[in-house]
mmCIF file of C-alpha atoms in Angstrom:
data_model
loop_
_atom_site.group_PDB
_atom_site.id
_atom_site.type_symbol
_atom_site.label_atom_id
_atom_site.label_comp_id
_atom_site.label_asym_id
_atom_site.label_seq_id
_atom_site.Cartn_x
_atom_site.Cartn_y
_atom_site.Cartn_z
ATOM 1 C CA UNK A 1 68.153 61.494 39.396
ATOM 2 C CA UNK A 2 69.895 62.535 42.935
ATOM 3 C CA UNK A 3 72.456 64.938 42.406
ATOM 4 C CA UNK A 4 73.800 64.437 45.832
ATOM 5 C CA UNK A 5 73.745 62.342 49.401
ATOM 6 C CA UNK A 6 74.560 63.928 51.873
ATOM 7 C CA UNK A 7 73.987 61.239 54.250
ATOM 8 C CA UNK A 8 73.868 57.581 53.235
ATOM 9 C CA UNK A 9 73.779 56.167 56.834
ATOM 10 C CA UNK A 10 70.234 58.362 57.302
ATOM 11 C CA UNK A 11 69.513 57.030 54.120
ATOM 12 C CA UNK A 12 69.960 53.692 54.868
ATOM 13 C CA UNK A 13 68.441 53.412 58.559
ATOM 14 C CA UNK A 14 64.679 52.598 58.489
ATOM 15 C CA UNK A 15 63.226 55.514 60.637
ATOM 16 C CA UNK A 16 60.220 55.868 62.195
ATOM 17 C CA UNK A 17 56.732 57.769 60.741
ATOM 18 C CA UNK A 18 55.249 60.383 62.831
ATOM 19 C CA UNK A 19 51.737 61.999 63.488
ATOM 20 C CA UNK A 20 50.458 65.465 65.202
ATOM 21 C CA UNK A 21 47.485 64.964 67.067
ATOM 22 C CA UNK A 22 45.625 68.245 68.740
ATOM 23 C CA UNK A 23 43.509 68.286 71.916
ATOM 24 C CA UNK A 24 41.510 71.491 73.292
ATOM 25 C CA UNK A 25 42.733 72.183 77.568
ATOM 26 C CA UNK A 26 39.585 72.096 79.293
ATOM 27 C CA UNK A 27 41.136 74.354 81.510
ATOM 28 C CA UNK A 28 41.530 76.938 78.859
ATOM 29 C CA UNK A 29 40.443 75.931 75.703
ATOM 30 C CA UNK A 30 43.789 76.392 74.258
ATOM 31 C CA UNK A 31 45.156 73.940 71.351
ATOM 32 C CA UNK A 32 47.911 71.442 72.663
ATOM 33 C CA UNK A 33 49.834 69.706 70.506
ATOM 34 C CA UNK A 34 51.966 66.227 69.846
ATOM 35 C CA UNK A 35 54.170 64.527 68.159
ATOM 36 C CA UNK A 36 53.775 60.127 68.308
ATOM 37 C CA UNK A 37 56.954 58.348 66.923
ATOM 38 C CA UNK A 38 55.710 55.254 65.458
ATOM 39 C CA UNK A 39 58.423 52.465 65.622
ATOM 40 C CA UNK A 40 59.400 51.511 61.621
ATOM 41 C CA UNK A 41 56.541 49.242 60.228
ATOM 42 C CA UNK A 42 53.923 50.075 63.476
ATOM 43 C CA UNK A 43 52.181 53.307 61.975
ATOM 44 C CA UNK A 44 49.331 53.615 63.836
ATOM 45 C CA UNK A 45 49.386 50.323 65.284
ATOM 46 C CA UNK A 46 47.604 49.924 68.881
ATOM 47 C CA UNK A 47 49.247 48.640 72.581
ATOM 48 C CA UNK A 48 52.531 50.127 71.807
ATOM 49 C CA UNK A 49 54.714 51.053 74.460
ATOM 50 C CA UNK A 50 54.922 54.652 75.067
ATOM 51 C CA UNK A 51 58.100 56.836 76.130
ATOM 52 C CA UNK A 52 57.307 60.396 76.797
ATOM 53 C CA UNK A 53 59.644 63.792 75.973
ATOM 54 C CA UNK A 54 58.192 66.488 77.745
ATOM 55 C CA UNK A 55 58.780 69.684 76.185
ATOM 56 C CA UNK A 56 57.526 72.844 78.013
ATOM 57 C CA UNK A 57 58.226 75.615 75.493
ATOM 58 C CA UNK A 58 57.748 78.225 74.525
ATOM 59 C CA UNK A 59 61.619 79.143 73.427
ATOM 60 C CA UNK A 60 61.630 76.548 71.414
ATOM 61 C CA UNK A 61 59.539 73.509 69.545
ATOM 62 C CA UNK A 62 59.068 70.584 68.256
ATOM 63 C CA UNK A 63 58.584 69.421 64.679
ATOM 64 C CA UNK A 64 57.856 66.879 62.620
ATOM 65 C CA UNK A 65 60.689 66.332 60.675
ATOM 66 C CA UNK A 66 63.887 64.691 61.499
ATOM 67 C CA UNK A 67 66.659 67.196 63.077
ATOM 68 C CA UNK A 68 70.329 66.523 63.652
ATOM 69 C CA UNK A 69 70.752 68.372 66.586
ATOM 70 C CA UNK A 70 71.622 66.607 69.819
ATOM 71 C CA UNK A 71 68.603 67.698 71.687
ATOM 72 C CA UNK A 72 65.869 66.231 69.105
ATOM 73 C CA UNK A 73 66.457 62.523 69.885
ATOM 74 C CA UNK A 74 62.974 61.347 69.911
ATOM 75 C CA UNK A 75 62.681 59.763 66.389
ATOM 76 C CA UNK A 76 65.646 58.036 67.212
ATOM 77 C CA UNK A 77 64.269 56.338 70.298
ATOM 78 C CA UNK A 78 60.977 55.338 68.242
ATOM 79 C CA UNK A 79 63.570 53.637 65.652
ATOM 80 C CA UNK A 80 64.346 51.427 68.592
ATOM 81 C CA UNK A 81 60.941 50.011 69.122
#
């Protein structure tokens, strides 16, 4: 039983599933990785289009989880197809 909402329009919007996928830098053989939004209902579907974020780092990264701050807007654009 929920003992609290503390957002009902979050809870109520159909928001996208993400994935990390890792890749090895030829160039160095370090580990990159990324985040894909997946629109609502297109997890892992094929011939999507694609907007990118570039994120440089290191101060700072990306997850995958949904964040209310201002900056992390990227789920938010997948939720729009």
């Amino acid at each position: 039983k929920a003992v609290t909402c503390e957002n009902q329009l979050l809870r109520e919007r159909n928001l996208p599933r993400a994935k990390v996928y890792r890749w090895i830098n030829s160039e160095d053989d370090r580990t990159i990785e990324g985040i894909l939004h997946y629109p609502p209902g297109k997890f892992e579907c094929k011939n999507l289009p694609l907007f990118v974020l570039i994120h440089g780092g290191p101060s700072a990264s990306s997850l995958n989880m949904l964040i209310g701050d201002w900056y992390s807007w990227a789920p938010l654009a997948a939720t729009e197809g």
